[in-house]
Amino acid sequence: MEKIKVLCVDDSALMRKIMREILDQQPDMEVVGCAADPYIAREMIKQRHPDVLTLDIEMPRMDGLSFLEKIMRLRPMPVIMVSTLTTNGSQSTLRALELGAVDFVTKQTLNFKQGVSAYANLLSDKIRVAAKANIIKMRQPAKYPKLNLSLPQVTNDIIAIGALTGGTEAIRHLLQSLPQNMPAIVVAQHMPAGFTRSFAERLNCCCFLQVKEAEQGEKLLAGYVYIAPGNFHLALTKTGRYYQIVLHQQDMVNHHRPSVDNLFFSVAQIAGKRAIGMILTGMGNDGAMGLLAMRQAGAYTFAQNEKSCVVYGMPKVALQLNAVDEVGDINDLGRLLLDKLEQRYAG
């Protein structure tokens, strides 16, 4: 079996030691080098040709973001960022994902007694996914014209979106293409607590829609996007004319909280045929059964195509379950969604 060759870049000698010890225990991985800064890493990449790079964000001489930008321009490869859970750390991590990093892990996992074991499992799983990832350069999102209708602030229509690995950029790309006069949109994207608020704030600055982290009990309004908070499942209830947010911390679903399945099952039950579901890039099967439930309840469903997915897992399973009405490239899903809404309102 050919091993996954990993290069670790971190200015902390302790982190380099921990990374090597963790990855040396994985039978399918080989650490081909550990570098204290990007200049050393650059030479190691030329000589040792790693399959996956783990990259610290905060380093002397050259920071991780600057190095990542150079890598993606000159030698695109799967990169996993190693981040802190601070506000600055989350913003830098989201910027790294925009630049082309596949995923990230946080150093804080190591702060607990059994943290090394949890970190080892998380890191090795993410490296395995990254090694198979499709490194994509998305084109600038197209700006589509407004829907030919005036939506009331309260509408029975709702759009539910779910994604995992590669999802932050897919979601950003999709939302940037949409006009402000849209039905309410709810999103489940697996991220740690603290990162989802930064994600929502970042999206809010670059979209026509109003984007925010979802709050317990708030009523959904047209023109708004609600991001499930990290470590919380997002579900819906309906009171009178309004859909309302329900956040809870019941058991993880498919090893995730928030879970896409949890969101989709809730939307299927509460909104039925007034909903539209979209399953985007991500490893595993989270969201596939929920999307099937949505379709069976009368919702229209989309899946991202293999070519534009960073990891073609969740959409693939959804297709195998016959949960998908229409498949589209991430560059086209915004237009396809608007076409469907136009048809719905014209009818």
Coordinates of C-alpha atoms in Angstrom, one line a residue:
M1 CA 0.0 0.0 0.0
E2 CA 1.4 3.4 -1.0
K3 CA 1.6 5.7 2.0
I4 CA 0.4 9.2 2.2
K5 CA 3.4 11.5 2.4
V6 CA 3.0 14.3 4.8
L7 CA 5.1 17.4 5.4
C8 CA 4.4 19.3 8.7
V9 CA 5.2 23.0 8.9
D10 CA 5.1 24.6 12.4
D11 CA 7.5 26.9 14.3
S12 CA 6.8 25.1 17.5
A13 CA 9.2 22.2 18.2
L14 CA 6.7 20.7 20.5
M15 CA 4.0 20.7 17.8
R16 CA 6.4 19.2 15.2
K17 CA 7.2 16.4 17.7
I18 CA 3.5 15.7 18.4
M19 CA 2.6 15.7 14.7
R20 CA 5.4 13.3 13.9
E21 CA 4.5 11.0 16.7
I22 CA 0.9 11.0 15.8
L23 CA 1.4 10.4 12.1
D24 CA 4.2 7.8 12.5
Q25 CA 1.6 5.6 14.2
Q26 CA -0.7 5.6 11.2
P27 CA 0.1 2.6 9.0
D28 CA -1.0 4.5 5.8
M29 CA 1.1 7.6 6.4
E30 CA 4.7 8.7 6.2
V31 CA 6.1 12.0 7.6
V32 CA 8.6 13.0 4.9
G33 CA 9.7 16.1 6.9
C34 CA 9.0 18.7 9.5
A35 CA 9.9 22.3 8.9
A36 CA 10.2 25.2 11.3
D37 CA 9.2 27.8 8.8
P38 CA 8.0 28.2 5.2
Y39 CA 11.5 28.8 3.7
I40 CA 12.7 25.4 4.9
A41 CA 9.3 23.9 3.9
R42 CA 9.7 25.3 0.3
E43 CA 12.9 23.3 -0.2
M44 CA 11.5 20.2 1.4
I45 CA 8.5 20.3 -1.0
K46 CA 10.8 20.5 -4.0
Q47 CA 12.9 17.5 -2.7
R48 CA 10.3 15.2 -1.1
H49 CA 7.1 15.8 -3.0
P50 CA 4.6 15.5 -0.1
D51 CA 0.9 14.5 -0.8
V52 CA -0.4 16.6 2.0
L53 CA 0.9 19.7 3.9
T54 CA -0.1 20.6 7.5
L55 CA 0.6 24.3 7.9
D56 CA 0.6 26.5 11.0
I57 CA -0.8 30.0 10.5
E58 CA 1.3 32.0 12.9
M59 CA 5.0 31.7 12.1
P60 CA 8.0 34.0 12.0
R61 CA 9.8 35.0 8.8
M62 CA 6.7 34.2 6.7
D63 CA 3.2 33.6 8.0
G64 CA 1.2 30.6 6.9
L65 CA -1.3 32.6 4.8
S66 CA 1.4 34.2 2.7
F67 CA 3.0 30.8 2.2
L68 CA -0.3 29.2 1.3
E69 CA -1.0 31.8 -1.3
K70 CA 2.3 31.1 -2.9
I71 CA 1.8 27.3 -2.8
M72 CA -1.7 27.6 -4.4
R73 CA -0.3 29.8 -7.2
L74 CA 2.9 27.9 -8.0
R75 CA 2.3 24.3 -6.9
P76 CA -1.4 23.6 -5.8
M77 CA -1.6 20.7 -3.3
P78 CA -3.8 19.6 -0.4
V79 CA -3.2 21.8 2.7
I80 CA -4.6 21.4 6.2
M81 CA -4.2 24.5 8.3
V82 CA -3.4 24.3 12.0
S83 CA -5.2 27.1 13.8
T84 CA -6.1 28.6 17.2
L85 CA -9.6 29.1 18.4
T86 CA -9.3 32.8 18.9
T87 CA -11.3 35.3 16.9
N88 CA -8.1 36.2 14.9
G89 CA -7.4 32.5 14.5
S90 CA -10.9 31.8 13.0
Q91 CA -10.7 34.8 10.6
S92 CA -7.2 33.7 9.4
T93 CA -8.5 30.1 9.0
L94 CA -11.4 31.2 6.9
R95 CA -9.1 33.3 4.8
A96 CA -6.9 30.2 4.3
L97 CA -9.9 28.2 3.1
E98 CA -10.7 31.0 0.7
L99 CA -7.1 30.7 -0.6
G100 CA -7.5 27.0 -1.2
A101 CA -6.7 25.1 2.0
V102 CA -8.8 21.9 2.1
D103 CA -9.5 21.9 5.8
F104 CA -8.2 22.8 9.3
V105 CA -7.6 21.5 12.8
T106 CA -7.3 23.5 16.0
K107 CA -4.5 23.3 18.5
Q108 CA -6.9 23.6 21.4
T109 CA -7.9 19.9 21.1
L110 CA -4.6 19.2 22.8
N111 CA -5.5 21.2 26.0
F112 CA -7.4 18.3 27.6
K113 CA -6.2 15.2 29.3
Q114 CA -7.1 12.9 26.4
G115 CA -6.7 15.6 23.8
V116 CA -3.7 13.9 22.1
S117 CA -5.8 10.8 21.3
A118 CA -8.7 12.9 20.0
Y119 CA -6.4 15.1 18.0
A120 CA -4.6 12.1 16.5
N121 CA -7.9 10.7 15.2
L122 CA -9.1 14.0 13.9
L123 CA -5.9 14.9 12.2
S124 CA -5.3 11.6 10.6
D125 CA -8.9 11.4 9.3
K126 CA -8.6 14.9 7.8
I127 CA -5.2 14.0 6.1
R128 CA -6.8 10.9 4.5
V129 CA -9.6 13.0 3.1
A130 CA -7.2 15.8 2.0
A131 CA -5.0 13.3 0.1
K132 CA -8.0 12.4 -2.1
A133 CA -9.3 16.0 -2.4
N134 CA -9.9 17.8 -5.7
I135 CA -8.0 21.0 -5.6
I136 CA -10.3 23.5 -7.3
K137 CA -10.0 27.0 -8.6
M138 CA -13.4 28.5 -8.6
R139 CA -14.2 31.3 -11.0
Q140 CA -15.6 34.6 -9.8
P141 CA -19.2 34.1 -8.8
A142 CA -21.7 35.3 -11.4
K143 CA -24.1 37.9 -10.2
Y144 CA -27.6 36.9 -11.3
P145 CA -30.5 39.4 -11.7
K146 CA -33.1 39.7 -9.0
L147 CA -36.1 37.5 -9.0
N148 CA -39.0 38.9 -10.9
L149 CA -41.2 39.2 -7.8
S150 CA -41.5 41.0 -4.5
L151 CA -41.2 38.5 -1.7
P152 CA -43.1 39.2 1.5
Q153 CA -40.8 39.3 4.6
V154 CA -42.6 36.2 5.8
T155 CA -42.9 33.4 3.3
N156 CA -43.6 29.7 3.5
D157 CA -40.6 29.0 1.2
I158 CA -37.3 28.0 2.7
I159 CA -33.9 26.8 1.3
A160 CA -31.7 24.4 3.3
I161 CA -28.0 23.9 2.5
G162 CA -25.6 21.4 3.9
A163 CA -21.9 20.9 3.4
L164 CA -18.7 19.6 5.1
T165 CA -15.1 19.5 3.7
G166 CA -14.7 22.2 1.1
G167 CA -18.1 23.6 2.1
T168 CA -17.1 27.1 3.3
E169 CA -16.0 28.1 -0.1
A170 CA -18.8 26.4 -1.9
I171 CA -21.3 28.1 0.3
R172 CA -19.6 31.5 -0.1
H173 CA -19.6 31.0 -3.9
L174 CA -23.2 30.1 -4.0
L175 CA -24.5 32.8 -1.7
Q176 CA -22.5 35.5 -3.5
S177 CA -24.4 34.7 -6.7
L178 CA -27.8 35.2 -5.1
P179 CA -29.8 38.5 -4.9
Q180 CA -31.3 39.9 -1.7
N181 CA -34.9 39.0 -2.5
M182 CA -34.6 35.3 -1.6
P183 CA -36.6 33.1 0.8
A184 CA -34.9 32.4 4.1
I185 CA -31.9 30.1 3.9
V186 CA -30.7 27.8 6.6
V187 CA -27.2 26.3 6.5
A188 CA -25.4 23.4 8.3
Q189 CA -21.6 23.5 7.8
H190 CA -19.5 21.5 10.3
M191 CA -17.2 23.9 12.1
P192 CA -16.1 24.3 15.8
A193 CA -17.9 26.7 18.1
G194 CA -16.5 30.2 17.6
F195 CA -15.7 29.7 13.9
T196 CA -19.3 29.7 12.7
R197 CA -19.9 33.3 13.9
S198 CA -16.7 34.5 12.1
F199 CA -17.9 32.5 9.0
A200 CA -21.3 34.3 9.1
E201 CA -19.7 37.7 9.6
R202 CA -17.4 37.1 6.7
L203 CA -20.2 36.0 4.4
N204 CA -22.3 39.0 5.5
C205 CA -19.6 41.4 4.2
C206 CA -19.5 39.8 0.7
C207 CA -23.1 38.9 0.0
F208 CA -26.3 40.8 -1.0
L209 CA -28.1 38.6 1.6
Q210 CA -28.0 39.3 5.3
V211 CA -26.0 36.5 6.9
K212 CA -25.9 35.7 10.6
E213 CA -25.2 32.9 13.1
A214 CA -28.6 31.4 14.0
E215 CA -30.0 32.2 17.5
Q216 CA -32.4 30.1 19.6
G217 CA -36.1 31.0 18.9
E218 CA -35.6 33.6 16.2
K219 CA -38.1 33.9 13.4
L220 CA -36.9 33.3 9.9
L221 CA -37.2 36.2 7.5
A222 CA -36.8 36.5 3.7
G223 CA -33.5 37.8 2.6
Y224 CA -31.6 36.3 5.5
V225 CA -29.2 33.4 5.8
Y226 CA -28.9 31.5 9.1
I227 CA -25.7 29.6 9.9
A228 CA -26.0 26.7 12.4
P229 CA -23.7 27.5 15.4
G230 CA -20.7 25.2 16.1
N231 CA -21.6 22.3 18.4
F232 CA -25.3 22.9 18.0
H233 CA -27.8 21.1 15.8
L234 CA -30.2 23.4 13.9
A235 CA -33.8 22.4 13.5
L236 CA -37.0 24.2 12.7
T237 CA -40.5 24.6 14.2
K238 CA -43.4 26.7 13.0
T239 CA -45.5 29.2 15.0
G240 CA -48.3 30.8 13.1
R241 CA -46.8 32.2 9.9
Y242 CA -43.2 32.0 11.0
Y243 CA -40.6 29.3 10.9
Q244 CA -38.5 29.5 14.1
I245 CA -35.0 28.3 14.9
V246 CA -34.5 25.5 17.4
L247 CA -30.9 24.9 18.6
H248 CA -30.1 21.8 20.6
Q249 CA -27.1 19.7 21.7
Q250 CA -28.5 16.2 21.4
D251 CA -26.1 13.4 20.3
M252 CA -23.9 13.9 17.3
V253 CA -25.4 12.6 14.0
N254 CA -23.0 11.0 11.6
H255 CA -20.2 12.1 14.0
H256 CA -21.2 15.8 13.5
R257 CA -22.9 18.6 15.4
P258 CA -24.3 20.5 13.6
S259 CA -25.4 17.7 11.3
V260 CA -26.8 18.2 7.8
D261 CA -29.1 15.2 8.3
N262 CA -30.6 16.8 11.4
L263 CA -31.4 20.0 9.5
F264 CA -32.8 18.3 6.4
F265 CA -35.1 15.9 8.4
S266 CA -36.5 18.9 10.3
V267 CA -37.0 20.9 7.2
A268 CA -38.7 17.9 5.5
Q269 CA -41.1 17.6 8.4
I270 CA -41.9 21.3 8.9
A271 CA -41.7 22.8 5.4
G272 CA -42.4 19.8 3.1
K273 CA -43.0 20.9 -0.5
R274 CA -42.3 24.5 0.3
A275 CA -38.6 23.7 0.8
I276 CA -35.6 23.4 -1.5
G277 CA -32.6 21.3 -0.4
M278 CA -29.0 21.6 -1.6
I279 CA -26.2 19.1 -0.6
L280 CA -22.7 20.3 -1.4
T281 CA -19.2 19.0 -1.1
G282 CA -18.2 16.9 1.9
M283 CA -16.8 13.5 3.1
G284 CA -19.2 10.7 4.2
N285 CA -22.9 10.5 4.0
D286 CA -24.2 13.3 6.3
G287 CA -27.3 14.9 4.7
A288 CA -28.0 12.1 2.2
M289 CA -30.9 10.5 4.1
G290 CA -32.2 13.9 5.1
L291 CA -32.2 15.1 1.5
L292 CA -34.2 11.9 0.6
A293 CA -36.7 12.7 3.3
M294 CA -37.0 16.3 1.9
R295 CA -37.6 15.0 -1.6
Q296 CA -40.2 12.4 -0.4
A297 CA -41.9 15.3 1.4
G298 CA -42.3 17.2 -1.9
A299 CA -39.2 19.4 -1.7
Y300 CA -37.0 20.0 -4.8
T301 CA -33.4 18.9 -4.3
F302 CA -30.0 19.8 -5.8
A303 CA -26.6 18.2 -5.5
Q304 CA -23.2 19.6 -6.4
N305 CA -21.5 17.7 -9.2
E306 CA -18.3 15.6 -8.8
K307 CA -16.2 17.9 -10.9
S308 CA -16.7 21.0 -8.6
C309 CA -16.6 19.1 -5.3
V310 CA -13.5 19.2 -3.1
V311 CA -14.6 15.9 -1.7
Y312 CA -17.4 14.0 -3.6
G313 CA -18.9 12.1 -0.8
M314 CA -22.2 13.4 0.5
P315 CA -23.6 14.3 -3.0
K316 CA -22.6 10.9 -4.3
V317 CA -24.4 9.1 -1.6
A318 CA -27.5 11.3 -2.1
L319 CA -27.5 10.4 -5.8
Q320 CA -27.2 6.7 -5.0
L321 CA -30.3 7.0 -2.7
N322 CA -32.3 8.7 -5.5
A323 CA -32.5 11.8 -3.3
V324 CA -31.6 14.3 -6.0
D325 CA -33.8 16.1 -8.6
E326 CA -31.0 18.1 -10.2
V327 CA -27.2 18.1 -10.3
G328 CA -25.1 21.2 -11.0
D329 CA -21.6 22.7 -10.9
I330 CA -21.1 25.0 -8.0
N331 CA -20.6 27.8 -10.6
D332 CA -24.2 27.1 -11.9
L333 CA -26.2 26.2 -8.8
G334 CA -27.1 29.8 -8.0
R335 CA -28.7 30.2 -11.5
L336 CA -30.4 26.8 -11.3
L337 CA -31.8 27.7 -7.9
L338 CA -33.2 31.0 -9.2
D339 CA -34.7 29.3 -12.2
K340 CA -36.5 26.9 -9.9
L341 CA -37.9 29.7 -7.8
E342 CA -39.0 31.6 -10.9
Q343 CA -40.9 28.5 -12.0
R344 CA -42.5 28.0 -8.6
Y345 CA -43.7 31.6 -8.4
A346 CA -44.8 31.7 -12.0
G347 CA -47.0 28.7 -11.3

